PDB file of C-alpha atoms in Angstrom:
ATOM      1  CA  MET A 708     -59.747  57.133 -56.083  1.00 72.00           C
ATOM      2  CA  HIS A 709     -57.675  58.934 -53.461  1.00 73.00           C
ATOM      3  CA  THR A 710     -59.846  57.541 -50.712  1.00 78.00           C
ATOM      4  CA  LEU A 711     -59.796  54.118 -52.094  1.00 83.00           C
ATOM      5  CA  ILE A 712     -56.089  53.847 -52.129  1.00 86.00           C
ATOM      6  CA  GLN A 713     -56.007  55.429 -48.697  1.00 84.00           C
ATOM      7  CA  VAL A 714     -58.413  52.585 -47.543  1.00 84.00           C
ATOM      8  CA  VAL A 715     -56.220  49.787 -49.019  1.00 89.00           C
ATOM      9  CA  ILE A 716     -53.266  51.208 -47.328  1.00 88.00           C
ATOM     10  CA  ASP A 717     -55.054  51.447 -43.977  1.00 85.00           C
ATOM     11  CA  GLY A 718     -56.567  48.101 -44.236  1.00 87.00           C
ATOM     12  CA  ILE A 719     -53.188  46.434 -45.116  1.00 90.00           C
ATOM     13  CA  ILE A 720     -51.655  47.889 -42.002  1.00 88.00           C
ATOM     14  CA  LEU A 721     -54.566  46.947 -39.928  1.00 87.00           C
ATOM     15  CA  GLY A 722     -54.553  43.532 -41.233  1.00 88.00           C
ATOM     16  CA  GLY A 723     -50.815  42.878 -40.543  1.00 88.00           C
ATOM     17  CA  PHE A 724     -51.715  43.630 -36.877  1.00 89.00           C
ATOM     18  CA  TYR A 725     -54.714  41.329 -36.840  1.00 90.00           C
ATOM     19  CA  ALA A 726     -52.671  38.566 -38.460  1.00 90.00           C
ATOM     20  CA  LEU A 727     -50.027  38.390 -35.734  1.00 90.00           C
ATOM     21  CA  MET A 728     -52.963  39.017 -33.008  1.00 90.00           C
ATOM     22  CA  ALA A 729     -54.775  36.091 -34.462  1.00 91.00           C
ATOM     23  CA  GLN A 730     -52.051  33.623 -35.175  1.00 89.00           C
ATOM     24  CA  GLY A 731     -51.382  32.784 -31.436  1.00 90.00           C
ATOM     25  CA  LEU A 732     -55.143  31.805 -30.961  1.00 91.00           C
ATOM     26  CA  SER A 733     -54.979  29.944 -34.211  1.00 89.00           C
ATOM     27  CA  MET A 734     -51.992  27.946 -32.916  1.00 89.00           C
ATOM     28  CA  ILE A 735     -53.379  26.981 -29.810  1.00 91.00           C
ATOM     29  CA  PHE A 736     -56.574  26.144 -31.313  1.00 89.00           C
ATOM     30  CA  GLY A 737     -55.152  24.103 -34.102  1.00 87.00           C
ATOM     31  CA  ILE A 738     -52.725  22.128 -31.780  1.00 90.00           C
ATOM     32  CA  MET A 739     -54.515  21.694 -28.566  1.00 88.00           C
ATOM     33  CA  ARG A 740     -58.224  22.040 -29.683  1.00 86.00           C
ATOM     34  CA  VAL A 741     -58.676  24.736 -27.208  1.00 89.00           C
ATOM     35  CA  ILE A 742     -60.351  28.027 -27.603  1.00 89.00           C
ATOM     36  CA  ASN A 743     -58.347  30.579 -25.323  1.00 93.00           C
ATOM     37  CA  LEU A 744     -60.982  33.047 -24.176  1.00 94.00           C
ATOM     38  CA  ALA A 745     -58.171  34.870 -22.290  1.00 95.00           C
ATOM     39  CA  HIS A 746     -56.068  35.507 -25.583  1.00 95.00           C
ATOM     40  CA  GLY A 747     -57.126  39.232 -25.806  1.00 95.00           C
ATOM     41  CA  GLU A 748     -56.282  39.701 -22.098  1.00 96.00           C
ATOM     42  CA  PHE A 749     -52.656  38.541 -22.950  1.00 97.00           C
ATOM     43  CA  LEU A 750     -52.426  40.990 -25.752  1.00 96.00           C
ATOM     44  CA  VAL A 751     -53.449  43.612 -23.099  1.00 97.00           C
ATOM     45  CA  ILE A 752     -50.682  42.630 -20.787  1.00 97.00           C
ATOM     46  CA  GLY A 753     -48.337  42.951 -23.692  1.00 96.00           C
ATOM     47  CA  ALA A 754     -49.558  46.647 -24.045  1.00 96.00           C
ATOM     48  CA  TYR A 755     -49.137  47.384 -20.243  1.00 97.00           C
ATOM     49  CA  LEU A 756     -45.759  45.817 -20.056  1.00 97.00           C
ATOM     50  CA  ALA A 757     -44.697  48.002 -23.010  1.00 96.00           C
ATOM     51  CA  TRP A 758     -45.947  50.988 -21.419  1.00 96.00           C
ATOM     52  CA  MET A 759     -44.426  50.238 -18.161  1.00 96.00           C
ATOM     53  CA  ALA A 760     -41.048  49.541 -19.953  1.00 95.00           C
ATOM     54  CA  HIS A 761     -41.275  53.233 -21.301  1.00 94.00           C
ATOM     55  CA  GLU A 762     -42.545  54.986 -18.314  1.00 93.00           C
ATOM     56  CA  TYR A 763     -40.387  53.541 -15.679  1.00 94.00           C
ATOM     57  CA  LEU A 764     -37.332  52.524 -17.535  1.00 93.00           C
ATOM     58  CA  GLY A 765     -37.324  54.878 -20.576  1.00 91.00           C
ATOM     59  CA  LEU A 766     -36.975  51.829 -22.909  1.00 92.00           C
ATOM     60  CA  ASP A 767     -38.481  51.857 -26.461  1.00 91.00           C
ATOM     61  CA  VAL A 768     -41.017  49.219 -27.395  1.00 93.00           C
ATOM     62  CA  LEU A 769     -38.881  47.922 -30.132  1.00 92.00           C
ATOM     63  CA  ALA A 770     -35.813  47.503 -27.866  1.00 93.00           C
ATOM     64  CA  VAL A 771     -38.015  45.744 -25.275  1.00 95.00           C
ATOM     65  CA  LEU A 772     -39.990  43.549 -27.574  1.00 95.00           C
ATOM     66  CA  PRO A 773     -37.618  40.517 -27.417  1.00 96.00           C
ATOM     67  CA  ILE A 774     -37.831  40.336 -23.631  1.00 96.00           C
ATOM     68  CA  LEU A 775     -41.615  40.663 -23.749  1.00 96.00           C
ATOM     69  CA  ILE A 776     -41.670  37.828 -26.201  1.00 96.00           C
ATOM     70  CA  ILE A 777     -39.552  35.545 -23.951  1.00 96.00           C
ATOM     71  CA  LEU A 778     -41.799  36.785 -21.028  1.00 97.00           C
ATOM     72  CA  GLY A 779     -44.978  35.920 -22.817  1.00 96.00           C
ATOM     73  CA  PHE A 780     -43.735  32.465 -23.534  1.00 96.00           C
ATOM     74  CA  VAL A 781     -43.063  31.720 -20.007  1.00 97.00           C
ATOM     75  CA  ILE A 782     -46.451  33.206 -18.922  1.00 96.00           C
ATOM     76  CA  GLY A 783     -48.137  31.000 -21.634  1.00 96.00           C
ATOM     77  CA  TRP A 784     -46.207  27.851 -20.777  1.00 96.00           C
ATOM     78  CA  ALA A 785     -47.000  28.235 -17.031  1.00 96.00           C
ATOM     79  CA  VAL A 786     -50.611  28.907 -17.620  1.00 95.00           C
ATOM     80  CA  SER A 787     -51.025  25.873 -19.916  1.00 95.00           C
ATOM     81  CA  ARG A 788     -49.142  23.640 -17.425  1.00 94.00           C
ATOM     82  CA  LEU A 789     -51.015  24.735 -14.345  1.00 94.00           C
ATOM     83  CA  LEU A 790     -54.489  25.531 -15.571  1.00 93.00           C
ATOM     84  CA  VAL A 791     -55.319  24.034 -19.066  1.00 93.00           C
ATOM     85  CA  ILE A 792     -53.523  20.860 -19.162  1.00 92.00           C
ATOM     86  CA  PRO A 793     -55.075  19.265 -15.999  1.00 92.00           C
ATOM     87  CA  VAL A 794     -58.513  19.673 -17.572  1.00 89.00           C
ATOM     88  CA  LEU A 795     -57.709  18.916 -21.358  1.00 85.00           C
ATOM     89  CA  GLU A 796     -58.897  15.345 -21.134  1.00 81.00           C
ATOM     90  CA  ARG A 797     -62.236  16.714 -19.433  1.00 82.00           C
ATOM     91  CA  PRO A 798     -65.416  17.802 -21.364  1.00 79.00           C
ATOM     92  CA  GLU A 799     -64.559  20.351 -23.965  1.00 76.00           C
ATOM     93  CA  LEU A 800     -66.418  23.046 -21.927  1.00 85.00           C
ATOM     94  CA  MET A 801     -63.844  22.785 -19.083  1.00 89.00           C
ATOM     95  CA  PRO A 802     -60.953  24.546 -20.896  1.00 89.00           C
ATOM     96  CA  LEU A 803     -63.318  27.075 -22.080  1.00 90.00           C
ATOM     97  CA  LEU A 804     -64.473  27.942 -18.724  1.00 92.00           C
ATOM     98  CA  ILE A 805     -61.022  27.938 -17.169  1.00 94.00           C
ATOM     99  CA  THR A 806     -59.826  30.447 -19.742  1.00 94.00           C
ATOM    100  CA  PHE A 807     -63.059  32.488 -19.606  1.00 94.00           C
ATOM    101  CA  GLY A 808     -62.284  32.636 -15.642  1.00 95.00           C
ATOM    102  CA  LEU A 809     -58.532  33.501 -16.262  1.00 96.00           C
ATOM    103  CA  ALA A 810     -59.686  36.614 -18.553  1.00 96.00           C
ATOM    104  CA  ALA A 811     -61.950  37.940 -15.920  1.00 96.00           C
ATOM    105  CA  VAL A 812     -59.096  37.565 -13.199  1.00 96.00           C
ATOM    106  CA  ILE A 813     -56.432  39.400 -15.513  1.00 97.00           C
ATOM    107  CA  GLN A 814     -59.108  42.180 -15.998  1.00 96.00           C
ATOM    108  CA  GLY A 815     -59.601  42.494 -12.358  1.00 96.00           C
ATOM    109  CA  VAL A 816     -56.065  42.624 -11.567  1.00 96.00           C
ATOM    110  CA  LEU A 817     -55.178  44.965 -14.353  1.00 96.00           C
ATOM    111  CA  THR A 818     -58.071  47.386 -12.983  1.00 96.00           C
ATOM    112  CA  LEU A 819     -56.718  47.108  -9.531  1.00 96.00           C
ATOM    113  CA  VAL A 820     -53.210  48.092 -10.541  1.00 95.00           C
ATOM    114  CA  PHE A 821     -53.710  50.534 -13.318  1.00 95.00           C
ATOM    115  CA  THR A 822     -57.326  51.512 -12.969  1.00 93.00           C
ATOM    116  CA  THR A 823     -59.544  52.050 -15.927  1.00 92.00           C
ATOM    117  CA  THR A 824     -57.722  55.157 -16.995  1.00 93.00           C
ATOM    118  CA  PRO A 825     -56.727  54.691 -20.830  1.00 94.00           C
ATOM    119  CA  ARG A 826     -52.923  54.188 -21.421  1.00 94.00           C
ATOM    120  CA  MET A 827     -50.950  54.796 -24.540  1.00 94.00           C
ATOM    121  CA  THR A 828     -47.216  53.931 -24.967  1.00 93.00           C
ATOM    122  CA  THR A 829     -45.005  56.693 -26.160  1.00 90.00           C
ATOM    123  CA  ALA A 830     -42.136  55.994 -28.699  1.00 87.00           C
ATOM    124  CA  PHE A 831     -39.756  58.432 -30.445  1.00 86.00           C
ATOM    125  CA  TYR A 832     -41.902  57.870 -33.798  1.00 84.00           C
ATOM    126  CA  SER A 833     -45.418  58.306 -32.270  1.00 82.00           C
ATOM    127  CA  ASN A 834     -46.290  61.366 -33.821  1.00 81.00           C
ATOM    128  CA  SER A 835     -44.557  60.868 -37.094  1.00 85.00           C
ATOM    129  CA  ILE A 836     -46.519  60.774 -40.296  1.00 87.00           C
ATOM    130  CA  LEU A 837     -45.040  59.793 -43.771  1.00 86.00           C
ATOM    131  CA  GLU A 838     -46.601  61.580 -46.824  1.00 83.00           C
ATOM    132  CA  PHE A 839     -46.047  60.100 -50.237  1.00 77.00           C
ATOM    133  CA  LEU A 840     -48.028  61.217 -53.327  1.00 76.00           C
ATOM    134  CA  GLY A 841     -50.709  62.970 -50.982  1.00 78.00           C
ATOM    135  CA  TYR A 842     -51.195  59.673 -48.966  1.00 80.00           C
ATOM    136  CA  ARG A 843     -50.457  59.838 -45.321  1.00 83.00           C
ATOM    137  CA  ILE A 844     -49.111  56.820 -43.342  1.00 86.00           C
ATOM    138  CA  SER A 845     -48.715  56.812 -39.459  1.00 88.00           C
ATOM    139  CA  VAL A 846     -45.019  55.700 -38.820  1.00 91.00           C
ATOM    140  CA  ALA A 847     -46.128  53.837 -35.549  1.00 89.00           C
ATOM    141  CA  ARG A 848     -48.695  51.760 -37.659  1.00 89.00           C
ATOM    142  CA  LEU A 849     -46.102  51.311 -40.297  1.00 90.00           C
ATOM    143  CA  VAL A 850     -43.604  49.990 -37.616  1.00 91.00           C
ATOM    144  CA  MET A 851     -46.361  47.705 -36.346  1.00 91.00           C
ATOM    145  CA  LEU A 852     -46.940  46.336 -39.686  1.00 90.00           C
ATOM    146  CA  VAL A 853     -43.241  45.521 -40.222  1.00 93.00           C
ATOM    147  CA  ALA A 854     -42.561  44.053 -36.963  1.00 93.00           C
ATOM    148  CA  ALA A 855     -45.676  41.912 -37.306  1.00 91.00           C
ATOM    149  CA  ILE A 856     -44.503  40.532 -40.907  1.00 92.00           C
ATOM    150  CA  VAL A 857     -40.914  39.911 -39.294  1.00 94.00           C
ATOM    151  CA  LEU A 858     -42.411  38.082 -36.437  1.00 93.00           C
ATOM    152  CA  LEU A 859     -44.715  36.110 -38.608  1.00 91.00           C
ATOM    153  CA  GLY A 860     -41.857  35.186 -40.883  1.00 92.00           C
ATOM    154  CA  LEU A 861     -39.828  33.805 -37.987  1.00 93.00           C
ATOM    155  CA  LEU A 862     -42.741  31.931 -36.594  1.00 91.00           C
ATOM    156  CA  SER A 863     -43.216  30.307 -40.141  1.00 89.00           C
ATOM    157  CA  LEU A 864     -39.474  29.279 -40.043  1.00 92.00           C
ATOM    158  CA  PHE A 865     -39.885  27.946 -36.483  1.00 92.00           C
ATOM    159  CA  LEU A 866     -42.750  25.733 -37.710  1.00 89.00           C
ATOM    160  CA  ASN A 867     -41.144  24.531 -40.745  1.00 88.00           C
ATOM    161  CA  ARG A 868     -37.397  24.190 -40.240  1.00 90.00           C
ATOM    162  CA  THR A 869     -37.052  23.222 -36.511  1.00 91.00           C
ATOM    163  CA  LYS A 870     -37.432  19.936 -34.827  1.00 91.00           C
ATOM    164  CA  ALA A 871     -39.705  21.533 -32.312  1.00 90.00           C
ATOM    165  CA  GLY A 872     -41.830  23.303 -34.926  1.00 89.00           C
ATOM    166  CA  LYS A 873     -42.224  19.903 -36.896  1.00 90.00           C
ATOM    167  CA  ALA A 874     -43.325  18.188 -33.882  1.00 91.00           C
ATOM    168  CA  MET A 875     -46.192  20.809 -33.268  1.00 90.00           C
ATOM    169  CA  ARG A 876     -47.285  20.273 -36.754  1.00 88.00           C
ATOM    170  CA  ALA A 877     -47.422  16.496 -36.245  1.00 90.00           C
ATOM    171  CA  THR A 878     -49.193  16.893 -33.045  1.00 89.00           C
ATOM    172  CA  ALA A 879     -51.834  18.818 -34.735  1.00 87.00           C
ATOM    173  CA  GLU A 880     -52.314  16.458 -37.522  1.00 86.00           C
ATOM    174  CA  ASN A 881     -52.582  13.379 -35.276  1.00 86.00           C
ATOM    175  CA  ARG A 882     -52.057  13.466 -31.720  1.00 84.00           C
ATOM    176  CA  GLU A 883     -51.889   9.545 -30.836  1.00 86.00           C
ATOM    177  CA  ALA A 884     -49.568   9.149 -33.755  1.00 89.00           C
ATOM    178  CA  ALA A 885     -47.331  11.772 -32.359  1.00 87.00           C
ATOM    179  CA  ARG A 886     -47.234   9.867 -28.917  1.00 88.00           C
ATOM    180  CA  ILE A 887     -46.497   6.656 -30.853  1.00 88.00           C
ATOM    181  CA  VAL A 888     -43.520   8.025 -32.461  1.00 87.00           C
ATOM    182  CA  GLY A 889     -42.334   9.476 -29.169  1.00 88.00           C
ATOM    183  CA  ILE A 890     -43.348  12.955 -29.139  1.00 89.00           C
ATOM    184  CA  ASP A 891     -43.943  14.356 -25.812  1.00 91.00           C
ATOM    185  CA  VAL A 892     -47.577  15.769 -26.333  1.00 92.00           C
ATOM    186  CA  THR A 893     -47.906  17.543 -23.034  1.00 92.00           C
ATOM    187  CA  ARG A 894     -44.517  19.528 -23.592  1.00 93.00           C
ATOM    188  CA  ILE A 895     -45.787  20.318 -27.259  1.00 94.00           C
ATOM    189  CA  TYR A 896     -48.940  21.725 -25.870  1.00 94.00           C
ATOM    190  CA  CYS A 897     -47.250  23.847 -23.269  1.00 95.00           C
ATOM    191  CA  ALA A 898     -44.853  25.166 -26.051  1.00 95.00           C
ATOM    192  CA  ALA A 899     -47.787  25.866 -28.330  1.00 94.00           C
ATOM    193  CA  PHE A 900     -49.614  27.796 -25.654  1.00 95.00           C
ATOM    194  CA  GLY A 901     -46.486  29.427 -24.840  1.00 96.00           C
ATOM    195  CA  VAL A 902     -45.808  30.550 -28.598  1.00 95.00           C
ATOM    196  CA  GLY A 903     -49.377  31.642 -28.809  1.00 94.00           C
ATOM    197  CA  THR A 904     -49.125  33.861 -25.732  1.00 96.00           C
ATOM    198  CA  ALA A 905     -45.954  35.223 -26.849  1.00 96.00           C
ATOM    199  CA  ALA A 906     -47.560  36.362 -30.057  1.00 95.00           C
ATOM    200  CA  ALA A 907     -50.396  38.018 -28.459  1.00 96.00           C
ATOM    201  CA  VAL A 908     -47.943  39.844 -26.047  1.00 96.00           C
ATOM    202  CA  ALA A 909     -45.754  41.033 -29.133  1.00 96.00           C
ATOM    203  CA  ALA A 910     -49.118  42.290 -30.720  1.00 95.00           C
ATOM    204  CA  GLY A 911     -50.177  43.935 -27.704  1.00 95.00           C
ATOM    205  CA  ALA A 912     -46.653  45.884 -27.117  1.00 95.00           C
ATOM    206  CA  LEU A 913     -46.869  46.967 -30.716  1.00 94.00           C
ATOM    207  CA  PHE A 914     -50.563  47.980 -30.742  1.00 93.00           C
ATOM    208  CA  SER A 915     -49.971  50.081 -27.574  1.00 94.00           C
ATOM    209  CA  VAL A 916     -48.009  52.623 -29.637  1.00 93.00           C
ATOM    210  CA  THR A 917     -50.843  53.166 -32.034  1.00 91.00           C
ATOM    211  CA  GLN A 918     -53.930  53.412 -29.945  1.00 89.00           C
ATOM    212  CA  GLY A 919     -55.144  53.772 -26.165  1.00 92.00           C
ATOM    213  CA  PHE A 920     -55.946  50.705 -24.230  1.00 94.00           C
ATOM    214  CA  TYR A 921     -57.465  49.893 -20.891  1.00 94.00           C
ATOM    215  CA  PRO A 922     -57.952  46.746 -18.629  1.00 95.00           C
ATOM    216  CA  PHE A 923     -61.274  45.771 -20.772  1.00 94.00           C
ATOM    217  CA  SER A 924     -59.765  45.997 -24.205  1.00 93.00           C
ATOM    218  CA  GLY A 925     -59.170  42.366 -24.245  1.00 93.00           C
ATOM    219  CA  PRO A 926     -62.561  40.787 -25.314  1.00 92.00           C
ATOM    220  CA  LEU A 927     -62.948  42.719 -28.453  1.00 89.00           C
ATOM    221  CA  PHE A 928     -59.242  41.436 -29.420  1.00 92.00           C
ATOM    222  CA  THR A 929     -60.327  37.803 -28.664  1.00 92.00           C
ATOM    223  CA  LEU A 930     -63.489  38.055 -30.643  1.00 88.00           C
ATOM    224  CA  LYS A 931     -61.792  39.604 -33.708  1.00 88.00           C
ATOM    225  CA  ALA A 932     -59.045  36.936 -33.466  1.00 90.00           C
ATOM    226  CA  PHE A 933     -61.561  34.255 -33.344  1.00 87.00           C
ATOM    227  CA  VAL A 934     -63.304  35.725 -36.380  1.00 85.00           C
ATOM    228  CA  ILE A 935     -59.955  35.594 -38.571  1.00 88.00           C
ATOM    229  CA  VAL A 936     -59.367  32.089 -37.331  1.00 87.00           C
ATOM    230  CA  ILE A 937     -62.650  30.724 -38.342  1.00 83.00           C
ATOM    231  CA  LEU A 938     -62.264  32.761 -41.865  1.00 82.00           C
ATOM    232  CA  GLY A 939     -58.740  31.602 -42.344  1.00 80.00           C
ATOM    233  CA  GLY A 940     -58.696  28.007 -40.956  1.00 72.00           C
ATOM    234  CA  ARG A 941     -57.135  26.900 -38.046  1.00 66.00           C
ATOM    235  CA  GLY A 942     -53.287  26.651 -37.672  1.00 61.00           C
ATOM    236  CA  ARG A 943     -51.863  27.914 -40.997  1.00 71.00           C
ATOM    237  CA  ILE A 944     -50.123  31.326 -41.074  1.00 78.00           C
ATOM    238  CA  SER A 945     -50.956  31.866 -44.687  1.00 81.00           C
ATOM    239  CA  GLY A 946     -54.692  31.356 -43.875  1.00 82.00           C
ATOM    240  CA  THR A 947     -54.746  33.638 -40.988  1.00 85.00           C
ATOM    241  CA  LEU A 948     -52.739  36.272 -42.940  1.00 86.00           C
ATOM    242  CA  ALA A 949     -55.307  36.211 -45.706  1.00 87.00           C
ATOM    243  CA  ALA A 950     -58.295  36.324 -43.462  1.00 86.00           C
ATOM    244  CA  ALA A 951     -56.565  39.168 -41.231  1.00 88.00           C
ATOM    245  CA  MET A 952     -56.121  41.170 -44.379  1.00 89.00           C
ATOM    246  CA  PHE A 953     -59.636  40.557 -45.448  1.00 87.00           C
ATOM    247  CA  VAL A 954     -61.040  41.737 -42.256  1.00 86.00           C
ATOM    248  CA  GLY A 955     -58.727  44.747 -41.944  1.00 87.00           C
ATOM    249  CA  LEU A 956     -59.569  45.722 -45.663  1.00 87.00           C
ATOM    250  CA  ILE A 957     -63.492  45.376 -44.609  1.00 84.00           C
ATOM    251  CA  GLU A 958     -62.948  47.497 -41.437  1.00 83.00           C
ATOM    252  CA  SER A 959     -60.841  50.148 -43.166  1.00 83.00           C
ATOM    253  CA  ALA A 960     -63.283  50.514 -46.014  1.00 83.00           C
ATOM    254  CA  LEU A 961     -66.349  50.874 -43.713  1.00 79.00           C
ATOM    255  CA  SER A 962     -64.264  53.404 -41.385  1.00 78.00           C
ATOM    256  CA  GLY A 963     -63.394  55.515 -44.635  1.00 75.00           C
ATOM    257  CA  TYR A 964     -66.666  55.560 -46.291  1.00 78.00           C
ATOM    258  CA  VAL A 965     -69.034  55.543 -43.546  1.00 73.00           C
ATOM    259  CA  PRO A 966     -67.427  58.018 -40.902  1.00 66.00           C
ATOM    260  CA  ASN A 967     -68.068  57.888 -37.154  1.00 63.00           C
ATOM    261  CA  VAL A 968     -69.824  54.347 -37.100  1.00 57.00           C
ATOM    262  CA  GLY A 969     -67.486  52.541 -39.757  1.00 54.00           C
ATOM    263  CA  THR A 970     -65.655  50.695 -37.154  1.00 58.00           C
ATOM    264  CA  GLY A 971     -68.451  49.220 -35.588  1.00 63.00           C
ATOM    265  CA  LEU A 972     -70.002  48.204 -38.840  1.00 67.00           C
ATOM    266  CA  GLY A 973     -66.568  46.438 -39.691  1.00 66.00           C
ATOM    267  CA  THR A 974     -66.958  44.230 -36.630  1.00 68.00           C
ATOM    268  CA  ALA A 975     -70.439  43.508 -37.549  1.00 73.00           C
ATOM    269  CA  ALA A 976     -69.720  42.458 -41.075  1.00 72.00           C
ATOM    270  CA  ALA A 977     -66.901  40.253 -39.760  1.00 70.00           C
ATOM    271  CA  PHE A 978     -69.310  38.358 -37.758  1.00 72.00           C
ATOM    272  CA  ILE A 979     -71.807  38.138 -40.547  1.00 76.00           C
ATOM    273  CA  LEU A 980     -69.076  36.545 -42.531  1.00 73.00           C
ATOM    274  CA  VAL A 981     -68.297  34.327 -39.845  1.00 71.00           C
ATOM    275  CA  VAL A 982     -71.911  32.925 -39.807  1.00 74.00           C
ATOM    276  CA  ILE A 983     -71.631  32.575 -43.651  1.00 75.00           C
ATOM    277  CA  VAL A 984     -68.372  30.634 -43.641  1.00 71.00           C
ATOM    278  CA  LEU A 985     -69.542  28.330 -41.005  1.00 70.00           C
ATOM    279  CA  ALA A 986     -72.530  27.521 -42.752  1.00 71.00           C
ATOM    280  CA  THR A 987     -70.766  26.857 -46.145  1.00 71.00           C
ATOM    281  CA  ARG A 988     -67.068  26.342 -45.557  1.00 68.00           C
ATOM    282  CA  PRO A 989     -66.922  25.131 -41.713  1.00 63.00           C
ATOM    283  CA  LYS A 990     -63.040  24.595 -42.274  1.00 62.00           C
ATOM    284  CA  GLY A 991     -62.500  28.189 -43.149  1.00 61.00           C
ATOM    285  CA  ILE A 992     -62.374  30.040 -46.433  1.00 60.00           C
ATOM    286  CA  PHE A 993     -59.293  28.158 -47.496  1.00 55.00           C
ATOM    287  CA  GLN A 994     -60.190  24.681 -46.437  1.00 52.00           C
ATOM    288  CA  LEU A 995     -56.806  24.231 -44.688  1.00 48.00           C
ATOM    289  CA  ARG A 996     -55.868  21.714 -41.870  1.00 50.00           C
ATOM    290  CA  GLY A 997     -53.254  21.508 -39.324  1.00 49.00           C
ATOM    291  CA  VAL A 998     -50.470  24.076 -38.374  1.00 52.00           C
ATOM    292  CA  ASN A 999     -48.263  25.242 -41.127  1.00 54.00           C
ATOM    293  CA  ALA A1000     -47.110  28.374 -43.053  1.00 51.00           C
TER     294      ALA A1000
END
C-alpha cells in the first residue's frame, strides 16, 4: 500500500508537469491545425534560460519565470509570423517540415553554445525533501506542480474571460466564420503560437530544477506532448490535464514496480494507448472539440 500511494503522489506531480508541457502543443494544434515538432526544443530553451538566469545573474527560477513567459511569447509570435504563417495555406506537410527543420536548427545552436554536457538549474529548494507519514516528496517537484496548476488556471481564465481568448476559441471552431465577424485570424494564429511557446518555455524552466537536460532532450518532450494531445483531445485544458495525469500515473507506476526499465516502459505504454485511441476514439478519450477549459 505504501508503494501504491507513493506511486500515485509521484504520478500526480509528473502529470502536472506534463499538462503544462502539452497544453502549448494542444493550443497550437487546436487553433492552427499545425503539429509543432519544435515544441520540445522550446521547452529546452526555457530550461537553458532558467539555468543562465541563475548561473550568471543569481536569479531564482520562480523570480525570473514571468520574464521567461513573456520572452517565450515573443519568440513564438516571431516564429509563427516569419516561418509558419507563410506556409500555412500550403500542403499540410509544409508546416510540419518547417517546424522539424526549426527543431534541428535549435538543437544545433544549443549544442554549439552549451555543448552536450547535461545542465541542471539550482534553486534554494533543490535538495529539500518533504516527509509526511513516511512518504517523501521532492520540494522542487512540488513547486513544479503548484506552478503548473497556477499557470494552467491563468490560461483557462485567459481563454474564457478575455476578448482575445474568446477570439481564439472562435477561430478554433470555425476559421472562416471568425473572419466574417471581423476577427484578424493571422493575428490570432500568431498569438496562439506565442502562448503555446510561452507555456513550453515555462514548463522547461520549472523542469530544469528537477532533472538534468541537454540540447537533444527536446524530441522526447515533443513525443510525450503529442501522446497527451491525442489522448486528451486537441485544445481543451481539462482534456489535456486528464490525459497528462493518466500518462504520469502510468509512468510512475511502471517506474515504481519495474525498477530500472520502468520509465522506458511508461513511454512505450503511452504510445500503445495512442494507437488504441486513434483506432477507437480518434478525437481523444474525452471526444472534445475546440479550445476551452
